[in-house]
Structure formats: structure tokens, C-alpha cells
PDB file of C-alpha atoms in Angstrom:
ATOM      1  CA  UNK G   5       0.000   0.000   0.000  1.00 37.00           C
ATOM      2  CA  UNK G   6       1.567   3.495  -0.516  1.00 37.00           C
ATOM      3  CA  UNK G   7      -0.087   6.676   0.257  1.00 37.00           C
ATOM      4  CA  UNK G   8      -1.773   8.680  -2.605  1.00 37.00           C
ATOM      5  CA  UNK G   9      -0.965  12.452  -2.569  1.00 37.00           C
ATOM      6  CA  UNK G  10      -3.585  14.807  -0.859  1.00 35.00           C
ATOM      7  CA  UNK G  11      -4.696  16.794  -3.830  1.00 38.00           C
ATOM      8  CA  UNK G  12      -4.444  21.263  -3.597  1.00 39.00           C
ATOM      9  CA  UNK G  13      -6.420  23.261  -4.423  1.00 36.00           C
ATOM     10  CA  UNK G  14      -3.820  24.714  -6.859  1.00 43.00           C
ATOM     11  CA  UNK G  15      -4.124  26.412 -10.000  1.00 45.00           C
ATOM     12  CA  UNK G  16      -1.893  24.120 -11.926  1.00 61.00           C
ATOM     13  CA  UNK G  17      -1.675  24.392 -15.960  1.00 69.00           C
ATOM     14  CA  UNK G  18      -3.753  27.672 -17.715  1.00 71.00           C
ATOM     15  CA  UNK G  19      -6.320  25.700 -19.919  1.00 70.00           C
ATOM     16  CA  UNK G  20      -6.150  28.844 -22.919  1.00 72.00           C
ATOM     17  CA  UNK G  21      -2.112  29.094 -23.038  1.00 78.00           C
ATOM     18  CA  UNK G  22      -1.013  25.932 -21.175  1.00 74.00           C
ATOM     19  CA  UNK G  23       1.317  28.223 -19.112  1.00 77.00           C
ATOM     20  CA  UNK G  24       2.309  26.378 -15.495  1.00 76.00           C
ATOM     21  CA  UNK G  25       0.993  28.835 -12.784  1.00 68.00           C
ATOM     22  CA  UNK G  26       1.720  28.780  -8.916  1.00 69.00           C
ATOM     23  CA  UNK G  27      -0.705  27.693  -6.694  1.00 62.00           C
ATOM     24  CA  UNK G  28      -1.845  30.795  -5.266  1.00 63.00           C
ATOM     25  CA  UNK G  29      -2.368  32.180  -8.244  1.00 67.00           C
ATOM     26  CA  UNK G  30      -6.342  33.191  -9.541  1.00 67.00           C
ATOM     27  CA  UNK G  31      -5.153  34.395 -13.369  1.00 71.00           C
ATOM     28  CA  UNK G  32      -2.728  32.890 -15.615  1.00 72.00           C
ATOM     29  CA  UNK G  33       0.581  35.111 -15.376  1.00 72.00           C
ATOM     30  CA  UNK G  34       0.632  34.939 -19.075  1.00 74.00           C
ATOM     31  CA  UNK G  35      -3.032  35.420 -21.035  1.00 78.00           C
ATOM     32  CA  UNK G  36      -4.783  36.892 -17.969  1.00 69.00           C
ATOM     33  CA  UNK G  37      -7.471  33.565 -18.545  1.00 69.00           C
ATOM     34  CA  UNK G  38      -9.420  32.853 -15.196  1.00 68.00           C
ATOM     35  CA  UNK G  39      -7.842  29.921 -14.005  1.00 67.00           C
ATOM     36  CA  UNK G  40      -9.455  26.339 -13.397  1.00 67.00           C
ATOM     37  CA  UNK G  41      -9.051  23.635 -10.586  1.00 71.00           C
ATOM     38  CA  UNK G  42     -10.627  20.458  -9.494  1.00 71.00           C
ATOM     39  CA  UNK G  43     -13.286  19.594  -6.689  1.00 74.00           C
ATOM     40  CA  UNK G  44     -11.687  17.628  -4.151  1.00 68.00           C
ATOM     41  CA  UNK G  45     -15.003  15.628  -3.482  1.00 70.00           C
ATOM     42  CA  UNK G  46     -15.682  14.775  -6.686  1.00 73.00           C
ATOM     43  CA  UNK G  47     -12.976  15.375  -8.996  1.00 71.00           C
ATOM     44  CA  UNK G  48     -15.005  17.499 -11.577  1.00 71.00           C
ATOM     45  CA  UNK G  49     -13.572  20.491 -13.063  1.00 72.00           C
ATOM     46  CA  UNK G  50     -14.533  23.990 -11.806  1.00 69.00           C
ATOM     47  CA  UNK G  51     -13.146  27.527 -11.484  1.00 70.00           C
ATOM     48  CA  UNK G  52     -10.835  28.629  -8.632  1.00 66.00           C
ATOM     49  CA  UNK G  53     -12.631  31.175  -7.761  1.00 66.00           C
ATOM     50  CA  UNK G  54     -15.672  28.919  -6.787  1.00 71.00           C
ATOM     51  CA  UNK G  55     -15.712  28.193  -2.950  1.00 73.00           C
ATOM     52  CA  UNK G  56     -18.682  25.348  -3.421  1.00 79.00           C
ATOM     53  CA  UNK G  57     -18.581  22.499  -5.785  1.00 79.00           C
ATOM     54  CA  UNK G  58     -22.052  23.060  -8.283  1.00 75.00           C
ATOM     55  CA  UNK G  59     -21.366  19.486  -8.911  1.00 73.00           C
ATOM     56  CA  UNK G  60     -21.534  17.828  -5.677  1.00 80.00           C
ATOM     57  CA  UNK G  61     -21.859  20.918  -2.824  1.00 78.00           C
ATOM     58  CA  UNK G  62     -18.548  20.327  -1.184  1.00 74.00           C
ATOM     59  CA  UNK G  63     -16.968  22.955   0.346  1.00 78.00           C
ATOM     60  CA  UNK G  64     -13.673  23.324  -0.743  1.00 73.00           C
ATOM     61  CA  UNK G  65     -11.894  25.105   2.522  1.00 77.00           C
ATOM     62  CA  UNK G  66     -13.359  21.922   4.604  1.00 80.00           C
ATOM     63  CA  UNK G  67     -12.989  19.317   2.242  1.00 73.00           C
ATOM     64  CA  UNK G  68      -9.080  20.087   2.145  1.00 76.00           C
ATOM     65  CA  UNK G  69      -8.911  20.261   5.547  1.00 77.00           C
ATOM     66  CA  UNK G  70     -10.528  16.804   5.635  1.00 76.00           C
ATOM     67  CA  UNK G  71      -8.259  15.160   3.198  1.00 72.00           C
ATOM     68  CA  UNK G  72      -5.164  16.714   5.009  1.00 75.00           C
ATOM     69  CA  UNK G  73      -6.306  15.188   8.721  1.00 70.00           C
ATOM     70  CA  UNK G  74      -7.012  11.920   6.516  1.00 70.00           C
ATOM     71  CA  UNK G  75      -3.236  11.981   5.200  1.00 71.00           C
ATOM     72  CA  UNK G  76      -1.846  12.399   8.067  1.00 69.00           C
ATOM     73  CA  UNK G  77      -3.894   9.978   9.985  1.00 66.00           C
ATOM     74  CA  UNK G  78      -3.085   7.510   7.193  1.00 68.00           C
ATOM     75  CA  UNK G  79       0.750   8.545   7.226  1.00 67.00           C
ATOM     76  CA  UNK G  80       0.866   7.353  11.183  1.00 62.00           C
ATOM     77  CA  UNK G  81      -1.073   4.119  10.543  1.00 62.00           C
ATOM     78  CA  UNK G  82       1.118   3.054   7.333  1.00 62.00           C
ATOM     79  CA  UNK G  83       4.429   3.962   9.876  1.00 67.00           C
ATOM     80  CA  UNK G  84       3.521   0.982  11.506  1.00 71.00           C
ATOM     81  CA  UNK G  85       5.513  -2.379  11.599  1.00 77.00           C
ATOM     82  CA  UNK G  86       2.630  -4.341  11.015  1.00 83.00           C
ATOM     83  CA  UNK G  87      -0.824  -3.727  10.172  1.00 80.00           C
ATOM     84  CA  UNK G  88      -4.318  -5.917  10.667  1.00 82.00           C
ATOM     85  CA  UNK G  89      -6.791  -5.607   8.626  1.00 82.00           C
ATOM     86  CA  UNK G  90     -11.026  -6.848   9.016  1.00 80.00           C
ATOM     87  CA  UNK G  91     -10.276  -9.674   8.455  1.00 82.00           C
ATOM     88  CA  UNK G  92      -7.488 -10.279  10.754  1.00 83.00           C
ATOM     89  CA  UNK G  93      -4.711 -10.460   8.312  1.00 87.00           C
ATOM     90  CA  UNK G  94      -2.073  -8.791   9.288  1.00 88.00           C
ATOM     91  CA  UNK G  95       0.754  -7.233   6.980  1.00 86.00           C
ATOM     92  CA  UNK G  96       4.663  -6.552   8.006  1.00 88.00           C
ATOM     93  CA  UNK G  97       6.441  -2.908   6.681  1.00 86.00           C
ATOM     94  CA  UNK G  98       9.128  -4.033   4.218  1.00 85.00           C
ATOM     95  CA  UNK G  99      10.821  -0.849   4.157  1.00 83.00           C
ATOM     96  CA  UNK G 100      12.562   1.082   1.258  1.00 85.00           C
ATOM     97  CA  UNK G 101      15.883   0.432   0.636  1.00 89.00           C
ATOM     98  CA  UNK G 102      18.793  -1.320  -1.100  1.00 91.00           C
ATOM     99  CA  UNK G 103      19.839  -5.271  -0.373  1.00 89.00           C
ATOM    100  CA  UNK G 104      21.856  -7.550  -1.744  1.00 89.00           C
ATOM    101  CA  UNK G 105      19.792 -10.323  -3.755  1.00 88.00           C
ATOM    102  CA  UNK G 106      21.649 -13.866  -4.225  1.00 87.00           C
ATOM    103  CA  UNK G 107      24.240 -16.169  -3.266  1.00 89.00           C
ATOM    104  CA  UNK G 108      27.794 -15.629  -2.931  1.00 88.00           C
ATOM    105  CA  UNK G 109      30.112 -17.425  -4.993  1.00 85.00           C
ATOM    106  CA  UNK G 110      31.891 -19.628  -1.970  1.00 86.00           C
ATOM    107  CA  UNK G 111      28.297 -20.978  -0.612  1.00 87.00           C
ATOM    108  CA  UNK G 112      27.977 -24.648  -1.310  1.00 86.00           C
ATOM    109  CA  UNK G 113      25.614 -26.153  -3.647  1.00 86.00           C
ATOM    110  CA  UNK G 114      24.865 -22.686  -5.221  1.00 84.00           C
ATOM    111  CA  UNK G 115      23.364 -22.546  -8.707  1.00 83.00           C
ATOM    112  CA  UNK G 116      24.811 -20.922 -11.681  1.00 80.00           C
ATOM    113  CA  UNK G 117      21.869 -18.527 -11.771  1.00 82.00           C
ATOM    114  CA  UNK G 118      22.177 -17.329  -7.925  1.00 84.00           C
ATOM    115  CA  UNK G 119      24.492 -14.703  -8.686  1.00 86.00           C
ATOM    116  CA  UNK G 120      24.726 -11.558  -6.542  1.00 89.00           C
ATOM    117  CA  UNK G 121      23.093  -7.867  -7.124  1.00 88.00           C
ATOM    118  CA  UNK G 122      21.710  -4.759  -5.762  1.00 90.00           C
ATOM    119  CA  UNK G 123      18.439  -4.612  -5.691  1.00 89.00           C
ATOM    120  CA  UNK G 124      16.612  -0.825  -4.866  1.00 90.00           C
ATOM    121  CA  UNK G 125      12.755  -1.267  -3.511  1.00 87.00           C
ATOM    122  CA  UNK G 126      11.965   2.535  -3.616  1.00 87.00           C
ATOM    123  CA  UNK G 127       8.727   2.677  -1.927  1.00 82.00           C
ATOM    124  CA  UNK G 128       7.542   0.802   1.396  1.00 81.00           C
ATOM    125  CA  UNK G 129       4.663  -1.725   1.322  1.00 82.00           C
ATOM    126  CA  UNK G 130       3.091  -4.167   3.389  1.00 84.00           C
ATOM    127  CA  UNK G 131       3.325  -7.968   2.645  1.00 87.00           C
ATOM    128  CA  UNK G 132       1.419 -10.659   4.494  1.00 89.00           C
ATOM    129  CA  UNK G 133       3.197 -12.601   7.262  1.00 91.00           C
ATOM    130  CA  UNK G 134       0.925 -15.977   5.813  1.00 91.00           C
ATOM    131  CA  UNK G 135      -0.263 -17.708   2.904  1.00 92.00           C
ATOM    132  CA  UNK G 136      -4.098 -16.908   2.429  1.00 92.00           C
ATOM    133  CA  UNK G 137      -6.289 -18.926   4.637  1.00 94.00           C
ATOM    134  CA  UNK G 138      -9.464 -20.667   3.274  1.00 94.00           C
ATOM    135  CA  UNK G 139     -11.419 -18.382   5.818  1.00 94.00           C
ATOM    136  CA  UNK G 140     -10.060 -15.292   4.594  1.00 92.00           C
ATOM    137  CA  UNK G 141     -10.826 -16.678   0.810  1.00 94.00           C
ATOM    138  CA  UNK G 142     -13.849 -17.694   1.487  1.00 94.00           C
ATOM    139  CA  UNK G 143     -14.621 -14.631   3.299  1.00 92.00           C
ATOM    140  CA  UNK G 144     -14.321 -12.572   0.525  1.00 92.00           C
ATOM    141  CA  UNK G 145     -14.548 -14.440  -2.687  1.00 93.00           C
ATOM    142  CA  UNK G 146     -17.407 -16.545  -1.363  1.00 94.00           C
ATOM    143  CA  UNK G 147     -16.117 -19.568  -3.096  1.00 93.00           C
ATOM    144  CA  UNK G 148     -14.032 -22.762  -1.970  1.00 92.00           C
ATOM    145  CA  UNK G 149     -11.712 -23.792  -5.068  1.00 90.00           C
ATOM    146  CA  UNK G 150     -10.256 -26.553  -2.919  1.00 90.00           C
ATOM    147  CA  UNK G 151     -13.999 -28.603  -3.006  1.00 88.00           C
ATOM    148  CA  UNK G 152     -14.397 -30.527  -5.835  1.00 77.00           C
ATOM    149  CA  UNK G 153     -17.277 -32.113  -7.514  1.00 72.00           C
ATOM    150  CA  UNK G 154     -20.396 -32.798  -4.663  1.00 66.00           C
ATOM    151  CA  UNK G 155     -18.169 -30.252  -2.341  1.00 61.00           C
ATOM    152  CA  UNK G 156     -15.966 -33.106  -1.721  1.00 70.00           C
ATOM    153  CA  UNK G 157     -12.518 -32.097  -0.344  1.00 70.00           C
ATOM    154  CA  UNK G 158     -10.111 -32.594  -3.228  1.00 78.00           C
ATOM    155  CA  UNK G 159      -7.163 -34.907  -2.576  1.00 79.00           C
ATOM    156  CA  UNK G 160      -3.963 -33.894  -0.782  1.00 82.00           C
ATOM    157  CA  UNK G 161      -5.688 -31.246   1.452  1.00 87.00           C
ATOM    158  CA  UNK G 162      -6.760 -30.524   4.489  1.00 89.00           C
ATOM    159  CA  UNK G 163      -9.871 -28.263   5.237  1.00 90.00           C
ATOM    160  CA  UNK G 164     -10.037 -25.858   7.957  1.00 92.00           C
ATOM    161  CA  UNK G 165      -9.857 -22.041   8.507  1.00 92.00           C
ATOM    162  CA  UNK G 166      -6.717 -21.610   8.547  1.00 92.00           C
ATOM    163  CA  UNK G 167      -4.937 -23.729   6.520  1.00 94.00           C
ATOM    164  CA  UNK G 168      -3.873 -22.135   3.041  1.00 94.00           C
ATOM    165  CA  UNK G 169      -6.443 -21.689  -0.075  1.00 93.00           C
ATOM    166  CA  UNK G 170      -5.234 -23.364  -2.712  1.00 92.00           C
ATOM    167  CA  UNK G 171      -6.320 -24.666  -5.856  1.00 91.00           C
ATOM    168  CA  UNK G 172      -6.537 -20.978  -6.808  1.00 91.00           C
ATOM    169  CA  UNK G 173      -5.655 -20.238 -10.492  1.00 90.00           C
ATOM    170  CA  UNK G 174      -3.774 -17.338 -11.560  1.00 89.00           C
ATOM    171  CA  UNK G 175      -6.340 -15.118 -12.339  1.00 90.00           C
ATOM    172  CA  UNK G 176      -8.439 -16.412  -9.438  1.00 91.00           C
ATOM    173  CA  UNK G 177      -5.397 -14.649  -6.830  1.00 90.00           C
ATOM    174  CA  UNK G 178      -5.844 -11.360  -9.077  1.00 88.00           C
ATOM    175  CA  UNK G 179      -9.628 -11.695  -8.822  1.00 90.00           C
ATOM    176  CA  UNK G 180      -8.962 -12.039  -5.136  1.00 90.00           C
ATOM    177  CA  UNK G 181      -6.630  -9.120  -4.752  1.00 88.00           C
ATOM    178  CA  UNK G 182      -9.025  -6.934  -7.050  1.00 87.00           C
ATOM    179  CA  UNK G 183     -11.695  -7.330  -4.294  1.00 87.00           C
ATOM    180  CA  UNK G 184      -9.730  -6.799  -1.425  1.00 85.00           C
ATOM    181  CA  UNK G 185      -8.556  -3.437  -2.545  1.00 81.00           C
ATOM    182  CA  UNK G 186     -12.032  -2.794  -3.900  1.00 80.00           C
ATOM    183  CA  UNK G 187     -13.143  -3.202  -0.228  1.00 73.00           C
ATOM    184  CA  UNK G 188     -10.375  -1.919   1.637  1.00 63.00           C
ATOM    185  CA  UNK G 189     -11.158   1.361  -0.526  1.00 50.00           C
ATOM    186  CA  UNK G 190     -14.479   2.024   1.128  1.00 45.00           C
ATOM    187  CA  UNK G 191     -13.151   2.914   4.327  1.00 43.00           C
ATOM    188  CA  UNK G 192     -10.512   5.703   2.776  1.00 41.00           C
ATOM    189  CA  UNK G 193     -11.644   8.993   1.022  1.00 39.00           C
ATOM    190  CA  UNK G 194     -11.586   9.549  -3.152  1.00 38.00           C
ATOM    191  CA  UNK G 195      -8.954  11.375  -3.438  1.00 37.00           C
ATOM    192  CA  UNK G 196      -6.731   8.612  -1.822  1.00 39.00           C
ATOM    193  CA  UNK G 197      -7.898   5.746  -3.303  1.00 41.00           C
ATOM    194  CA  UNK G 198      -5.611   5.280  -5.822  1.00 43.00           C
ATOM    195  CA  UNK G 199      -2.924   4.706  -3.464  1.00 49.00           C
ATOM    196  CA  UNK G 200      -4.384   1.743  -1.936  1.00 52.00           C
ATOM    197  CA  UNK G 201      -4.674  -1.792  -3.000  1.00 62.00           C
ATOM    198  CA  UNK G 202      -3.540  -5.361  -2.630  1.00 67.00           C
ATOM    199  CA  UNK G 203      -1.688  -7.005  -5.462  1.00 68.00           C
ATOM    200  CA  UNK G 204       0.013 -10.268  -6.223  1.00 66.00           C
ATOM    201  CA  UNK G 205       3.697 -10.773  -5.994  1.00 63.00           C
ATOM    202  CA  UNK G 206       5.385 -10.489  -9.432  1.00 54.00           C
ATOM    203  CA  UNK G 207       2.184  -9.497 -11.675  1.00 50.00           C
ATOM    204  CA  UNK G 208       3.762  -6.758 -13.209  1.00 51.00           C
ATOM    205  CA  UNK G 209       5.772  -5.730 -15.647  1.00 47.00           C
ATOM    206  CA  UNK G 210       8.358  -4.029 -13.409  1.00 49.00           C
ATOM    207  CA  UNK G 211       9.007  -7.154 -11.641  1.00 48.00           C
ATOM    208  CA  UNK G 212       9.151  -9.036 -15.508  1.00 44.00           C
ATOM    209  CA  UNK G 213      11.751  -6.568 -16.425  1.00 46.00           C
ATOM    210  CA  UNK G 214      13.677  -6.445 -12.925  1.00 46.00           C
ATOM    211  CA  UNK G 215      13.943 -10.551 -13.486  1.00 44.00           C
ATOM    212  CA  UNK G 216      15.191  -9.486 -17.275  1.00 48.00           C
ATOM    213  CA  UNK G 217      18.404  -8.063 -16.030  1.00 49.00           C
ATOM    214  CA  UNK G 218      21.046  -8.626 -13.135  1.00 49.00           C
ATOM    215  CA  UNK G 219      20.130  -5.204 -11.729  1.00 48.00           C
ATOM    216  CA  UNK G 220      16.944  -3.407 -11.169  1.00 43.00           C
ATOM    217  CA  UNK G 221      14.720  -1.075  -9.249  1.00 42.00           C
ATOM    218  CA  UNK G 222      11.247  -2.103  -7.887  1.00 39.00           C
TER     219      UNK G 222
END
């Protein structure tokens, strides 16, 4: 999880000239054009001068001043070591930073491809200290992939809460991650939402391309 800026009420980019104008600003310093800015309630465009969203009646003064105590609320709980969610899992801090990745070359019974390199994680996020339970997957996907046909336990696995889901495809673990985020959304404000979310380890491209090469940033 990383923390999504807390949007200003700033004047930004002049939408007649495209000139960059400080954030106090009300005119563009170059054509004179009345600047424009963005609710922070609902995101829709209006002027600066405008204290009240037409859109959706937010005040602008308060609704900064809410998004501000949110950030820094959010900033102390995301400081945290570990975190626990609803549903009781609970997440360690791996912290930014630079480690070695690998083996070095006098360990015995190393593999050719365990060679050693720097590897730079530049922002902090949380990882789970266990696998997935079937409680916590059936908690929120509402499904039991481990059941066969008749809901008979599939071989090689034993049932209970809180032994690991498995039997999960692929897509079925990014289905599962979608919905977490999607629900651990609801209890943080729009405008930082798009900082939040739960995601599987390696499904993305920066992680394809990091494995490409023997050094990389993540």
C-alpha cells in the first residue's frame, strides 16, 4: 500500500495558453485567462474562484482540511511495523531500501543462476506474514476452489480455517486481490484511493523486467 498524494487546491496548468501557474495564483501570469481547478469531493472540473462544488456541494476550505487530517492519519497508521486488517490479516512494513539479492560465490551447492546484485525497492509496502487462509478466501470471494465435484474435499488437502487456499488459479489470486482493494477502498476517502490496494507478488511488468536483467529497481 503506498499513500496517494492529498490533492491542492492549486491552480496548476492555464487551460487557454497551457502556461504552469503557482498555486496561489487566480489568473494565468501569461493570457490573464481565469484559471481552473478540481473539486476535491468529486474530482469534476470547476473555477478557482468557486468556494462550493455546483457538482456535488462540497466545500472546498473543509474538504481540504478533511483530506489533510485523513493523510496524516493515514501517514501514522502506514508507519507501523505491522498492520491488521477486518479480516485479521495482518501485513509486516518491508521498508525502502537497497539489499543484496543472491548467493555468494563460496556458498555450497549454489546454482549458476544465484548470482549476486543490488536490488533498490523505492517505496515501502506491506506484505502478508501468511499464505491466504481458506477463511479469509472464502470470506471474501465466497467460493471454496479446494472442493471438488459434490463439495468433496479434493485430494492432498486438508480443510479448515486456517490452513492455506489453494487450488486458486492465476487469475483467481488477481480476482482475489481486485476485491480486497475494492473493499479496503471504502473505508478511505476519493482522493486517496488510488494509493491503496492489494496485489500479487510479481504481476507486473516491473518485476518481468527487474527478473530481465542482473540489476533493477522495484
Amino acid at each position: 500500500m503506498a499513500i496517494a498524494p492529498v490533492k491542492e487546491l492549486t491552480s496548476g496548468v492555464c487551460p487557454a495558453c497551457n502556461a504552469v501557474n503557482s498555486d496561489n495564483r487566480k489568473f494565468c501570469g501569461e493570457c490573464a485567462e481565469s484559471l481552473r481547478t478540481v473539486c476535491l469531493g468529486c474530482d469534476i472540473e470547476m473555477s478557482v474562484w468557486d468556494k462550493i462544488c455546483g457538482e456535488c456541494g462540497g466545500r472546498q476550505t473543509e474538504l481540504k482540511q478533511q483530506a489533510t487530517e485523513t493523510a496524516a492519519e493515514k501517514t501514522a497508521i502506514l508507519a507501523r511495523e505491522t498492520l491488521t486488517n477486518t479480516l485479521g490479516m495482518t501485513f509486516n512494513n518491508i521498508p525502502a531500501g537497497t539489499f543484496l539479492m543472491g548467493t555468494p560465490d563460496d556458498e555450497t551447492y549454489r546454482g549458476g543462476d544465484e548470482h549476486q546484485y543490488q536490488v533498490t525497492i523505492s517505496k515501502a509496502y506491506y506484505m502478508q506474514t501468511t499464505v491466504v487462509t481458506q477463511s479469509q478466501w472464502t470470506t471474501v470471494m465466497g467460493t471454496e476452489p479446494w472442493k471438488g465435484w459434490w463439495f468433496l474435499v479434493r485430494n492432498y488437502v486438508t480443510e479448515g480455517a486456517h490452513y492455506p487456499a489453494v487450488y486458486v488459479s492465476w487469475d483467481d489470486a488477481g480476482a482475489y486481490c481486485q476485491k480486497l482493494s475494492e473493499e479496503g477502498r471504502q473505508d478511505v476517502p476519493l482522493t486517496h484511493r488510488s494509493g491503496v490496494g492489494v496485489r500479487v507478488p510479481g504481476r507486473n511488468q516491473d518485476d518481468v523486467e527487474l527478473w530481465k536483467r542482473p540489476q533493477g529497481i522495484w
